[in-house]
Tab-separated table of C-alpha atoms in Angstrom:
chain	number	residue	atom	x	y	z
A	1	MET	CA	0.000	0.000	0.000
A	2	LYS	CA	2.821	2.365	0.890
A	3	LYS	CA	4.566	1.748	-2.442
A	4	ALA	CA	1.301	2.362	-4.323
A	5	LEU	CA	0.857	5.652	-2.497
A	6	GLU	CA	4.418	6.673	-3.343
A	7	PHE	CA	3.860	5.778	-7.017
A	8	PHE	CA	0.803	8.036	-7.309
A	9	SER	CA	2.338	10.904	-5.330
A	10	PRO	CA	3.746	14.018	-7.043
A	11	SER	CA	7.524	13.912	-7.460
A	12	HIS	CA	8.232	17.589	-6.770
A	13	LEU	CA	7.169	17.582	-3.090
A	14	LYS	CA	6.279	15.299	-0.208
A	15	VAL	CA	2.582	15.074	0.667
A	16	GLU	CA	1.071	13.982	3.962
A	17	THR	CA	-1.717	11.512	3.219
A	18	THR	CA	-2.815	7.892	3.613
A	19	VAL	CA	-4.443	5.301	1.384
A	20	ARG	CA	-7.628	5.580	3.460
A	21	THR	CA	-7.704	9.348	2.951
A	22	GLU	CA	-7.159	9.013	-0.801
A	23	VAL	CA	-9.953	6.434	-1.119
A	24	LEU	CA	-12.336	8.661	0.862
A	25	ALA	CA	-11.348	11.604	-1.342
A	26	GLY	CA	-12.051	9.578	-4.481
A	27	ILE	CA	-15.490	8.524	-3.226
A	28	THR	CA	-16.295	12.128	-2.294
A	29	SER	CA	-15.215	13.501	-5.680
A	30	PHE	CA	-17.150	10.787	-7.499
A	31	PHE	CA	-20.464	11.563	-5.837
A	32	ALA	CA	-19.908	15.298	-6.210
A	33	SER	CA	-19.191	15.016	-9.935
A	34	ILE	CA	-21.318	12.281	-11.516
A	35	PHE	CA	-24.170	14.691	-12.196
A	36	THR	CA	-22.305	15.744	-15.350
A	37	ILE	CA	-22.420	12.186	-16.685
A	38	LEU	CA	-26.128	12.047	-15.814
A	39	ALA	CA	-26.875	15.330	-17.596
A	40	VAL	CA	-24.824	15.313	-20.798
A	41	PRO	CA	-26.262	12.314	-22.747
A	42	GLY	CA	-29.788	13.725	-22.673
A	43	MET	CA	-28.587	17.135	-23.856
A	44	ILE	CA	-26.737	15.753	-26.870
A	45	SER	CA	-29.179	13.019	-27.863
A	46	GLY	CA	-32.053	15.322	-28.798
A	47	GLY	CA	-34.474	12.720	-27.459
A	48	GLN	CA	-33.166	9.866	-29.616
A	49	ALA	CA	-32.519	6.695	-27.620
A	50	ASN	CA	-29.780	5.337	-29.886
A	51	ILE	CA	-27.714	8.512	-29.579
A	52	PHE	CA	-28.402	8.688	-25.838
A	53	ASN	CA	-27.051	5.164	-25.419
A	54	ALA	CA	-23.987	5.904	-27.542
A	55	VAL	CA	-23.168	9.123	-25.707
A	56	PHE	CA	-23.732	7.617	-22.269
A	57	VAL	CA	-21.394	4.666	-22.807
A	58	ALA	CA	-18.862	6.973	-24.459
A	59	VAL	CA	-18.800	9.587	-21.686
A	60	VAL	CA	-18.478	6.921	-19.011
A	61	ILE	CA	-15.545	5.186	-20.722
A	62	ALA	CA	-13.946	8.525	-21.663
A	63	SER	CA	-14.279	9.664	-18.040
A	64	ILE	CA	-12.658	6.454	-16.804
A	65	LEU	CA	-9.743	6.897	-19.203
A	66	GLY	CA	-9.492	10.627	-18.425
A	67	CYS	CA	-9.223	9.921	-14.699
A	68	LEU	CA	-6.643	7.202	-15.381
A	69	LEU	CA	-4.579	9.696	-17.398
A	70	MET	CA	-4.801	12.097	-14.465
A	71	ALA	CA	-3.800	9.335	-12.032
A	72	PHE	CA	-0.886	7.803	-13.944
A	73	ILE	CA	0.496	10.704	-16.018
A	74	ALA	CA	-0.203	13.783	-13.920
A	75	LYS	CA	-0.525	12.029	-10.531
A	76	MET	CA	-3.050	14.652	-9.487
A	77	PRO	CA	-6.188	14.174	-7.321
A	78	LEU	CA	-8.512	15.540	-10.015
A	79	VAL	CA	-11.605	14.356	-11.877
A	80	VAL	CA	-11.832	14.415	-15.682
A	81	TYR	CA	-15.511	14.297	-16.629
A	82	PRO	CA	-17.732	15.843	-19.336
A	83	ALA	CA	-17.497	19.650	-19.354
A	84	MET	CA	-20.922	21.139	-18.638
A	85	GLY	CA	-20.226	24.445	-20.367
A	86	THR	CA	-18.673	23.153	-23.574
A	87	SER	CA	-21.087	20.189	-23.679
A	88	SER	CA	-24.025	22.604	-23.473
A	89	TYR	CA	-22.487	24.727	-26.220
A	90	PHE	CA	-21.882	21.611	-28.302
A	91	ALA	CA	-25.456	20.345	-27.922
A	92	PHE	CA	-27.429	23.566	-28.164
A	93	THR	CA	-25.282	25.832	-30.346
A	94	ALA	CA	-22.760	23.821	-32.377
A	95	LEU	CA	-25.206	21.165	-33.572
A	96	PRO	CA	-27.866	23.756	-34.573
A	97	MET	CA	-25.134	25.682	-36.432
A	98	ILE	CA	-24.385	22.513	-38.383
A	99	VAL	CA	-28.095	22.146	-39.238
A	100	LEU	CA	-28.275	25.795	-40.343
A	101	LEU	CA	-25.171	25.377	-42.503
A	102	SER	CA	-26.626	22.269	-44.143
A	103	GLY	CA	-29.782	24.118	-45.200
A	104	ASN	CA	-31.780	21.052	-44.172
A	105	GLU	CA	-33.879	21.445	-41.039
A	106	GLN	CA	-34.534	17.694	-41.124
A	107	LEU	CA	-30.843	16.801	-41.007
A	108	ALA	CA	-30.605	13.558	-39.043
A	109	ARG	CA	-29.545	14.032	-35.438
A	110	VAL	CA	-27.017	11.231	-35.775
A	111	THR	CA	-25.355	13.098	-38.676
A	112	GLN	CA	-25.182	16.287	-36.607
A	113	TYR	CA	-23.716	14.308	-33.723
A	114	GLN	CA	-21.044	12.571	-35.789
A	115	ILE	CA	-19.979	15.792	-37.518
A	116	GLY	CA	-19.790	17.361	-34.074
A	117	LEU	CA	-17.507	14.559	-32.895
A	118	PHE	CA	-15.102	15.452	-35.695
A	119	LEU	CA	-15.013	19.062	-34.488
A	120	ILE	CA	-14.394	17.945	-30.878
A	121	LEU	CA	-11.552	15.778	-32.185
A	122	VAL	CA	-9.949	18.697	-34.033
A	123	SER	CA	-10.141	20.970	-30.988
A	124	GLY	CA	-8.748	18.157	-28.813
A	125	ILE	CA	-5.805	17.584	-31.144
A	126	ILE	CA	-4.962	21.300	-31.200
A	127	PHE	CA	-5.336	21.554	-27.415
A	128	SER	CA	-3.102	18.509	-26.918
A	129	PHE	CA	-0.432	19.896	-29.262
A	130	LEU	CA	-0.435	23.229	-27.441
A	131	SER	CA	-0.280	21.504	-24.052
A	132	ILE	CA	2.500	19.053	-24.921
A	133	THR	CA	4.628	21.810	-26.458
A	134	GLY	CA	3.952	24.144	-23.529
A	135	LEU	CA	2.235	26.711	-25.746
A	136	THR	CA	-1.194	26.540	-24.101
A	137	ARG	CA	-0.293	28.848	-21.244
A	138	LYS	CA	1.468	31.276	-23.605
A	139	VAL	CA	-1.586	31.461	-25.853
A	140	LEU	CA	-3.917	31.998	-22.917
A	141	ASP	CA	-1.563	34.622	-21.484
A	142	GLY	CA	-2.197	36.546	-24.700
A	143	ILE	CA	-5.949	36.613	-24.089
A	144	PRO	CA	-6.877	39.768	-22.126
A	145	LYS	CA	-7.455	39.173	-18.424
A	146	ASN	CA	-10.921	40.727	-18.534
A	147	ILE	CA	-12.011	38.347	-21.307
A	148	LYS	CA	-10.703	35.351	-19.381
A	149	ILE	CA	-12.487	36.500	-16.234
A	150	ALA	CA	-15.767	37.048	-18.091
A	151	THR	CA	-15.731	33.798	-20.072
A	152	VAL	CA	-16.448	31.484	-17.114
A	153	PRO	CA	-19.409	33.535	-15.758
A	154	ALA	CA	-20.683	33.916	-19.328
A	155	ILE	CA	-20.703	30.151	-19.743
A	156	GLY	CA	-22.423	29.997	-16.364
A	157	LEU	CA	-25.223	32.247	-17.618
A	158	PHE	CA	-25.360	30.179	-20.805
A	159	ILE	CA	-25.875	27.015	-18.755
A	160	THR	CA	-28.430	28.802	-16.560
A	161	LEU	CA	-30.466	29.840	-19.586
A	162	LEU	CA	-30.396	26.259	-20.784
A	163	GLY	CA	-31.474	25.082	-17.333
A	164	VAL	CA	-34.434	27.417	-16.964
A	165	ARG	CA	-35.554	26.432	-20.450
A	166	LEU	CA	-35.340	22.698	-19.735
A	167	SER	CA	-37.145	23.189	-16.426
A	168	GLY	CA	-40.080	24.932	-18.097
A	169	LEU	CA	-39.808	27.867	-15.704
A	170	VAL	CA	-39.061	30.200	-18.617
A	171	VAL	CA	-41.036	29.883	-21.853
A	172	ASN	CA	-41.208	31.572	-25.237
A	173	SER	CA	-43.299	34.715	-25.525
A	174	PRO	CA	-44.188	36.492	-28.788
A	175	ALA	CA	-44.603	39.747	-26.865
A	176	THR	CA	-41.546	39.774	-24.604
A	177	PHE	CA	-39.316	37.061	-26.151
A	178	VAL	CA	-39.311	35.114	-22.877
A	179	ALA	CA	-41.715	34.898	-19.944
A	180	PHE	CA	-42.287	33.069	-16.685
A	181	VAL	CA	-44.401	29.919	-16.929
A	182	ASN	CA	-48.121	30.625	-16.563
A	183	LEU	CA	-49.045	29.004	-13.257
A	184	ARG	CA	-52.749	29.556	-13.988
A	185	ASN	CA	-52.520	26.681	-16.467
A	186	LEU	CA	-51.778	24.157	-13.711
A	187	ASN	CA	-55.245	22.620	-13.977
A	188	ASP	CA	-55.303	22.704	-17.771
A	189	PRO	CA	-55.499	19.119	-19.135
A	190	VAL	CA	-52.904	19.890	-21.842
A	191	ALA	CA	-50.572	22.540	-20.401
A	192	GLY	CA	-50.876	21.473	-16.776
A	193	THR	CA	-48.160	18.807	-16.932
A	194	ALA	CA	-45.553	21.303	-18.129
A	195	VAL	CA	-46.517	23.748	-15.374
A	196	LEU	CA	-46.298	20.995	-12.771
A	197	GLY	CA	-42.903	20.024	-14.132
A	198	ALA	CA	-41.676	23.622	-13.762
A	199	ILE	CA	-42.841	23.686	-10.139
A	200	VAL	CA	-41.140	20.349	-9.390
A	201	SER	CA	-37.942	21.605	-11.035
A	202	PHE	CA	-37.950	24.746	-8.889
A	203	VAL	CA	-38.445	22.649	-5.752
A	204	GLY	CA	-35.421	20.608	-6.850
A	205	LEU	CA	-33.406	23.813	-7.296
A	206	LEU	CA	-34.238	24.975	-3.769
A	207	LEU	CA	-33.340	21.530	-2.423
A	208	LEU	CA	-29.983	21.635	-4.214
A	209	ALA	CA	-29.202	25.123	-2.869
A	210	PHE	CA	-30.005	23.953	0.665
A	211	LEU	CA	-27.900	20.793	0.381
A	212	TYR	CA	-24.986	22.770	-1.040
A	213	TYR	CA	-25.299	25.301	1.781
A	214	LYS	CA	-25.072	22.405	4.235
A	215	LYS	CA	-21.852	21.303	2.468
A	216	ILE	CA	-23.240	17.871	1.624
A	217	LYS	CA	-20.756	16.433	-0.891
A	218	SER	CA	-23.344	14.462	-2.883
A	219	ALA	CA	-25.725	17.427	-3.041
A	220	PHE	CA	-26.109	17.312	-6.823
A	221	VAL	CA	-26.831	13.590	-6.986
A	222	ILE	CA	-29.329	13.728	-4.099
A	223	ALA	CA	-31.119	16.689	-5.687
A	224	ILE	CA	-31.300	15.109	-9.155
A	225	VAL	CA	-32.578	11.751	-7.887
A	226	SER	CA	-35.029	13.371	-5.446
A	227	THR	CA	-36.413	15.678	-8.133
A	228	ALA	CA	-36.801	12.753	-10.554
A	229	ILE	CA	-38.707	10.733	-7.932
A	230	LEU	CA	-40.931	13.724	-7.130
A	231	ALA	CA	-41.596	14.211	-10.843
A	232	TYR	CA	-42.834	10.626	-11.212
A	233	ILE	CA	-44.887	10.753	-7.988
A	234	THR	CA	-46.676	13.968	-9.000
A	235	GLY	CA	-47.189	12.934	-12.610
A	236	ALA	CA	-44.923	15.646	-13.997
A	237	ALA	CA	-43.019	12.800	-15.686
A	238	VAL	CA	-44.107	9.329	-16.739
A	239	LEU	CA	-42.084	6.164	-17.143
A	240	PRO	CA	-41.459	5.284	-20.803
A	241	ALA	CA	-43.701	2.440	-21.936
A	242	ASP	CA	-40.849	0.666	-23.726
A	243	PHE	CA	-38.333	0.787	-20.868
A	244	SER	CA	-36.143	-2.276	-20.483
A	245	PHE	CA	-32.914	-2.940	-18.614
A	246	HIS	CA	-31.015	-3.843	-21.780
A	247	LEU	CA	-27.285	-3.219	-21.364
A	248	GLY	CA	-26.502	-5.012	-24.612
A	249	GLN	CA	-28.539	-2.493	-26.598
A	250	GLN	CA	-26.598	0.402	-25.095
A	251	PHE	CA	-23.251	-1.067	-26.073
A	252	SER	CA	-24.578	-2.008	-29.508
A	253	ASP	CA	-25.737	1.580	-30.129
A	254	TRP	CA	-22.390	2.883	-28.893
A	255	VAL	CA	-20.449	0.753	-31.367
A	256	GLN	CA	-22.838	1.561	-34.223
A	257	TYR	CA	-23.194	5.311	-33.707
A	258	GLY	CA	-20.414	6.587	-31.431
A	259	LEU	CA	-17.195	4.578	-31.425
A	260	PHE	CA	-14.795	6.161	-33.974
A	261	ARG	CA	-17.828	7.504	-35.853
A	262	PHE	CA	-16.737	11.118	-36.351
A	263	ASP	CA	-17.866	12.403	-39.743
A	264	ALA	CA	-15.103	14.462	-41.326
A	265	ALA	CA	-16.554	14.528	-44.846
A	266	THR	CA	-20.259	15.382	-44.826
A	267	ILE	CA	-19.905	18.895	-43.439
A	268	TRP	CA	-17.814	19.989	-46.447
A	269	THR	CA	-20.763	19.225	-48.754
A	270	PHE	CA	-23.028	21.771	-47.044
A	271	GLY	CA	-21.909	24.891	-48.910
A	272	SER	CA	-18.965	26.893	-50.167
A	273	PHE	CA	-15.576	26.170	-48.686
A	274	GLY	CA	-15.474	29.619	-47.103
A	275	ALA	CA	-18.860	29.242	-45.416
A	276	VAL	CA	-18.031	25.821	-44.019
A	277	LEU	CA	-14.570	26.953	-42.902
A	278	GLY	CA	-16.084	29.899	-41.036
A	279	VAL	CA	-18.461	27.652	-39.075
A	280	VAL	CA	-15.795	25.036	-38.406
A	281	LEU	CA	-13.340	27.670	-37.144
A	282	SER	CA	-15.977	29.250	-34.935
A	283	ILE	CA	-16.982	25.969	-33.292
A	284	VAL	CA	-13.432	24.624	-32.951
A	285	LEU	CA	-12.119	27.892	-31.477
A	286	ALA	CA	-15.011	28.123	-29.025
A	287	LEU	CA	-14.460	24.533	-27.893
A	288	LEU	CA	-10.689	25.049	-27.718
A	289	LEU	CA	-10.692	28.321	-25.780
A	290	THR	CA	-13.390	27.332	-23.286
A	291	ASN	CA	-11.794	23.946	-22.638
A	292	ALA	CA	-8.286	25.403	-22.313
A	293	LEU	CA	-9.398	28.213	-20.009
A	294	ASP	CA	-11.432	25.786	-17.928
A	295	ALA	CA	-8.635	23.204	-17.718
A	296	ILE	CA	-5.861	25.584	-16.726
A	297	ALA	CA	-7.931	27.626	-14.266
A	298	THR	CA	-9.401	24.544	-12.578
A	299	THR	CA	-6.206	22.480	-12.501
A	300	PHE	CA	-4.067	25.332	-11.187
A	301	GLY	CA	-6.742	26.534	-8.767
A	302	ILE	CA	-7.318	23.141	-7.143
A	303	ALA	CA	-3.589	22.333	-7.047
A	304	LYS	CA	-2.889	25.662	-5.352
A	305	SER	CA	-5.672	25.154	-2.802
A	306	ALA	CA	-4.145	21.757	-1.956
A	307	ASN	CA	-0.654	23.305	-1.598
A	308	LEU	CA	0.587	21.124	-4.453
A	309	VAL	CA	1.829	24.273	-6.183
A	310	LYS	CA	2.914	27.440	-4.391
A	311	GLY	CA	2.222	29.998	-7.126
A	312	ASP	CA	3.236	31.241	-10.563
A	313	ASP	CA	6.913	31.295	-9.555
A	314	ASP	CA	6.941	27.636	-8.449
A	315	VAL	CA	8.725	26.161	-11.484
A	316	GLU	CA	8.376	22.510	-10.491
A	317	GLY	CA	4.805	23.088	-9.406
A	318	ILE	CA	3.914	24.637	-12.758
A	319	LYS	CA	5.443	21.647	-14.565
A	320	TYR	CA	3.280	19.441	-12.361
A	321	VAL	CA	0.141	21.433	-13.252
A	322	ASN	CA	1.030	21.292	-16.952
A	323	LYS	CA	0.999	17.499	-16.774
A	324	GLY	CA	-2.568	17.760	-15.503
A	325	VAL	CA	-3.518	20.101	-18.342
A	326	THR	CA	-1.938	17.696	-20.850
A	327	ALA	CA	-3.908	14.787	-19.372
A	328	ASP	CA	-7.037	16.948	-19.696
A	329	ALA	CA	-6.257	17.772	-23.328
A	330	LEU	CA	-5.548	14.168	-24.297
A	331	SER	CA	-8.842	13.106	-22.734
A	332	SER	CA	-10.671	15.343	-25.234
A	333	ILE	CA	-9.207	13.281	-28.089
A	334	VAL	CA	-10.270	10.122	-26.263
A	335	ALA	CA	-13.785	11.496	-25.729
A	336	ALA	CA	-14.251	12.386	-29.406
A	337	SER	CA	-12.900	9.024	-30.561
A	338	LEU	CA	-15.303	7.172	-28.297
A	339	GLY	CA	-18.281	9.328	-29.258
A	340	GLY	CA	-18.586	11.395	-26.097
A	341	ALA	CA	-18.820	15.029	-25.062
A	342	PRO	CA	-15.844	17.353	-24.493
A	343	ASN	CA	-13.957	16.329	-21.345
A	344	THR	CA	-12.319	18.613	-18.818
A	345	THR	CA	-11.061	18.771	-15.246
A	346	VAL	CA	-14.248	19.535	-13.307
A	347	VAL	CA	-14.417	21.996	-10.416
A	348	SER	CA	-16.507	19.559	-8.370
A	349	GLY	CA	-13.399	17.398	-8.116
A	350	SER	CA	-12.127	19.885	-5.524
A	351	SER	CA	-14.481	18.230	-3.034
A	352	GLY	CA	-12.102	15.268	-2.807
A	353	VAL	CA	-9.167	17.602	-2.260
A	354	SER	CA	-11.094	19.285	0.554
A	355	VAL	CA	-11.187	15.991	2.487
A	356	GLY	CA	-7.474	15.321	2.011
A	357	GLY	CA	-6.913	13.935	-1.497
A	358	ARG	CA	-3.382	14.778	-2.617
A	359	THR	CA	-2.294	12.080	-5.095
A	360	GLY	CA	-3.318	10.356	-8.293
A	361	LEU	CA	-4.786	7.573	-6.169
A	362	THR	CA	-7.830	9.798	-5.683
A	363	SER	CA	-8.331	9.897	-9.467
A	364	LEU	CA	-7.847	6.132	-9.702
A	365	VAL	CA	-10.637	5.573	-7.174
A	366	VAL	CA	-12.919	7.868	-9.176
A	367	ALA	CA	-12.111	5.877	-12.337
A	368	ILE	CA	-13.005	2.586	-10.626
A	369	LEU	CA	-16.298	3.935	-9.261
A	370	THR	CA	-17.142	5.487	-12.645
A	371	ALA	CA	-16.843	2.052	-14.260
A	372	LEU	CA	-19.758	0.896	-12.107
A	373	LEU	CA	-21.995	3.424	-13.909
A	374	LEU	CA	-21.905	1.231	-17.010
A	375	LEU	CA	-24.127	-1.230	-15.151
A	376	ALA	CA	-26.670	1.475	-14.345
A	377	GLY	CA	-26.868	2.889	-17.862
A	378	PRO	CA	-30.552	2.157	-18.610
A	379	LEU	CA	-31.598	3.763	-15.307
A	380	VAL	CA	-29.908	7.057	-16.253
A	381	GLY	CA	-32.293	7.352	-19.183
A	382	LEU	CA	-35.171	7.546	-16.698
A	383	ILE	CA	-34.007	10.911	-15.332
A	384	PRO	CA	-36.251	13.595	-16.913
A	385	ASN	CA	-34.999	16.995	-18.037
A	386	ILE	CA	-36.863	18.724	-15.222
A	387	ALA	CA	-34.628	16.822	-12.769
A	388	ILE	CA	-31.444	17.740	-14.642
A	389	ALA	CA	-32.408	21.426	-14.974
A	390	PRO	CA	-31.786	22.371	-11.299
A	391	ALA	CA	-28.206	21.102	-11.572
A	392	LEU	CA	-27.596	23.207	-14.689
A	393	ILE	CA	-29.062	26.336	-13.100
A	394	PHE	CA	-27.047	25.893	-9.918
A	395	VAL	CA	-23.787	25.231	-11.785
A	396	GLY	CA	-24.437	28.513	-13.581
A	397	CYS	CA	-24.910	30.191	-10.212
A	398	LEU	CA	-21.555	28.910	-8.958
A	399	MET	CA	-19.752	30.017	-12.121
A	400	LEU	CA	-20.752	33.669	-11.604
A	401	GLN	CA	-18.408	34.062	-8.643
A	402	GLY	CA	-15.495	35.044	-10.898
A	403	LEU	CA	-17.123	38.398	-11.685
A	404	LYS	CA	-15.749	39.786	-8.425
A	405	ASP	CA	-12.298	39.925	-10.059
A	406	LEU	CA	-13.359	42.343	-12.809
A	407	ASP	CA	-12.018	45.906	-12.809
A	408	PHE	CA	-15.280	47.864	-12.872
A	409	SER	CA	-13.460	51.209	-12.712
A	410	ASP	CA	-11.852	50.899	-16.174
A	411	MET	CA	-14.416	50.900	-18.996
A	412	THR	CA	-11.847	49.559	-21.491
A	413	GLU	CA	-11.671	46.494	-19.245
A	414	TYR	CA	-15.251	46.287	-18.024
A	415	PHE	CA	-17.198	46.818	-21.272
A	416	PRO	CA	-15.437	44.032	-23.248
A	417	ALA	CA	-16.130	41.663	-20.344
A	418	PHE	CA	-19.745	42.843	-20.294
A	419	SER	CA	-19.914	42.185	-24.051
A	420	VAL	CA	-18.795	38.598	-23.535
A	421	LEU	CA	-21.501	38.106	-20.901
A	422	ILE	CA	-24.439	39.529	-22.827
A	423	PHE	CA	-23.602	38.166	-26.260
A	424	VAL	CA	-22.879	34.637	-25.047
A	425	VAL	CA	-26.313	34.609	-23.409
A	426	PHE	CA	-28.405	36.550	-25.912
A	427	THR	CA	-26.952	34.887	-29.009
A	428	PHE	CA	-26.764	31.492	-27.265
A	429	ASN	CA	-23.291	31.185	-28.741
A	430	ILE	CA	-20.054	31.158	-26.721
A	431	GLY	CA	-17.942	31.821	-29.818
A	432	VAL	CA	-19.871	34.964	-30.770
A	433	GLY	CA	-19.622	36.299	-27.221
A	434	ILE	CA	-15.843	35.816	-27.019
A	435	CYS	CA	-15.389	37.277	-30.507
A	436	LEU	CA	-17.370	40.459	-29.801
A	437	GLY	CA	-15.739	40.831	-26.391
A	438	LEU	CA	-12.279	40.660	-27.964
A	439	LEU	CA	-13.331	43.077	-30.708
A	440	ALA	CA	-14.601	45.556	-28.115
A	441	HIS	CA	-11.337	45.202	-26.200
A	442	ILE	CA	-9.216	45.951	-29.277
A	443	VAL	CA	-11.310	48.925	-30.406
A	444	LEU	CA	-11.510	50.546	-26.950
A	445	LYS	CA	-7.791	50.129	-26.325
A	446	LEU	CA	-7.030	51.695	-29.722
A	447	VAL	CA	-9.304	54.744	-29.319
A	448	SER	CA	-8.152	55.311	-25.735
A	449	GLY	CA	-4.497	55.472	-26.810
A	450	ARG	CA	-3.558	52.211	-25.080
A	451	ALA	CA	-2.711	50.126	-28.127
A	452	ASN	CA	0.299	48.703	-26.288
A	453	GLU	CA	-2.166	46.656	-24.195
A	454	ILE	CA	-3.401	44.770	-27.268
A	455	THR	CA	-1.706	41.402	-27.757
A	456	VAL	CA	-0.973	39.661	-31.034
A	457	VAL	CA	-2.879	36.611	-29.777
A	458	SER	CA	-6.014	38.737	-29.235
A	459	VAL	CA	-5.855	40.060	-32.783
A	460	ILE	CA	-5.304	36.623	-34.353
A	461	VAL	CA	-8.098	34.945	-32.368
A	462	THR	CA	-10.495	37.809	-33.164
A	463	ILE	CA	-9.745	37.557	-36.891
A	464	LEU	CA	-10.293	33.794	-36.841
A	465	PHE	CA	-13.641	34.240	-35.100
A	466	LEU	CA	-14.669	37.014	-37.519
A	467	LEU	CA	-14.201	34.707	-40.483
A	468	GLN	CA	-17.543	33.047	-39.600
A	469	PHE	CA	-19.309	36.390	-40.252
A	470	ILE	CA	-17.301	37.276	-43.367
A	471	PHE	CA	-18.030	33.960	-45.080
């Protein structure tokens, strides 16, 4: 046991821990993080069971392999699971962009999904190259601080909007664009079920907030399961008539639709080369930047909180963190190859660190526990959207905390960040928000006589994003 602990321990410093502590940390991180695996398949599948099965098996296996990479390569106590922000963007922005580009509103969901896997693969390959060569941090250093600060809260608002929509609490309105659900329709034989679902979802949100306040590590899982049970008890959700505990079907669908099924050819038939290139660049850049920002911020932040790295001047510590970022990047290639959603180091993994996790053994325990989810696959499909929605809304809430670091006194800093926030939300497109935020940053710095604060990286990334509008 002692030799195993030494093997999974970081080489640049001595950590005080035990096998028992690492196992407890792994269990804690697992229960705090599995809500992402529960949520993502339903978002990407678009209601199609075959895609749901493929994505579920893929994200579970990709998460296992991602955690193993973190355990054996980086030797960090972190969790590599589906990224809620980029997965939401992938499902609700990237795939619709592919449909729009095709000019065919009836484009098969499986075609959208497999083209999307190709784009995840491309972003993963670029991210991995940048990480292995040590260029990731240099590229991100070239992105203005205000844009980096605003991106995470912007994604949080993006996820929140998705959550309130899935919950039914916010509905379309021809007069005001959006509106609160009409509670007067509760007794309506047609609309009443949706209203009841919205109420159940809000109860689940309050339950989640309370559990989180009480620092219960499995708050998300308890809230999701409790809300799902309440939904079935009240009639807000009904069990599917064709439900069966058929593990073989899930693996069959995974092999047929997800495993190495990325479609690299079809998208280029949808229009002119320029038009397709613009969309591809936009999606790939959005996936790349959000994943890279998320990975570096989360990996460094958790490592620093665990005293595994002392700061930006800790050379050995930074090398240690970079191994974690590389493991994160490689897991994105794995996820795309298997047919899953974009992977990243999830913030919820810090829960294991908070109870003493300090080595890769924590990640190994998470990987082992994650493997057990493959046996529960059919049951995950029983969780309705109104039970997933509270988790999305609350994740969005937590992601807003970074706004406190914005410089509100300097309009050349504040307005570009504000632009990222509003355009990510109101265009439902992370790429557009980052692009317009960067553009605002460049223009305001130029007209204010502070051109020396504009980086070459900012200009290049902005131009690449703008190509989607030009073409």
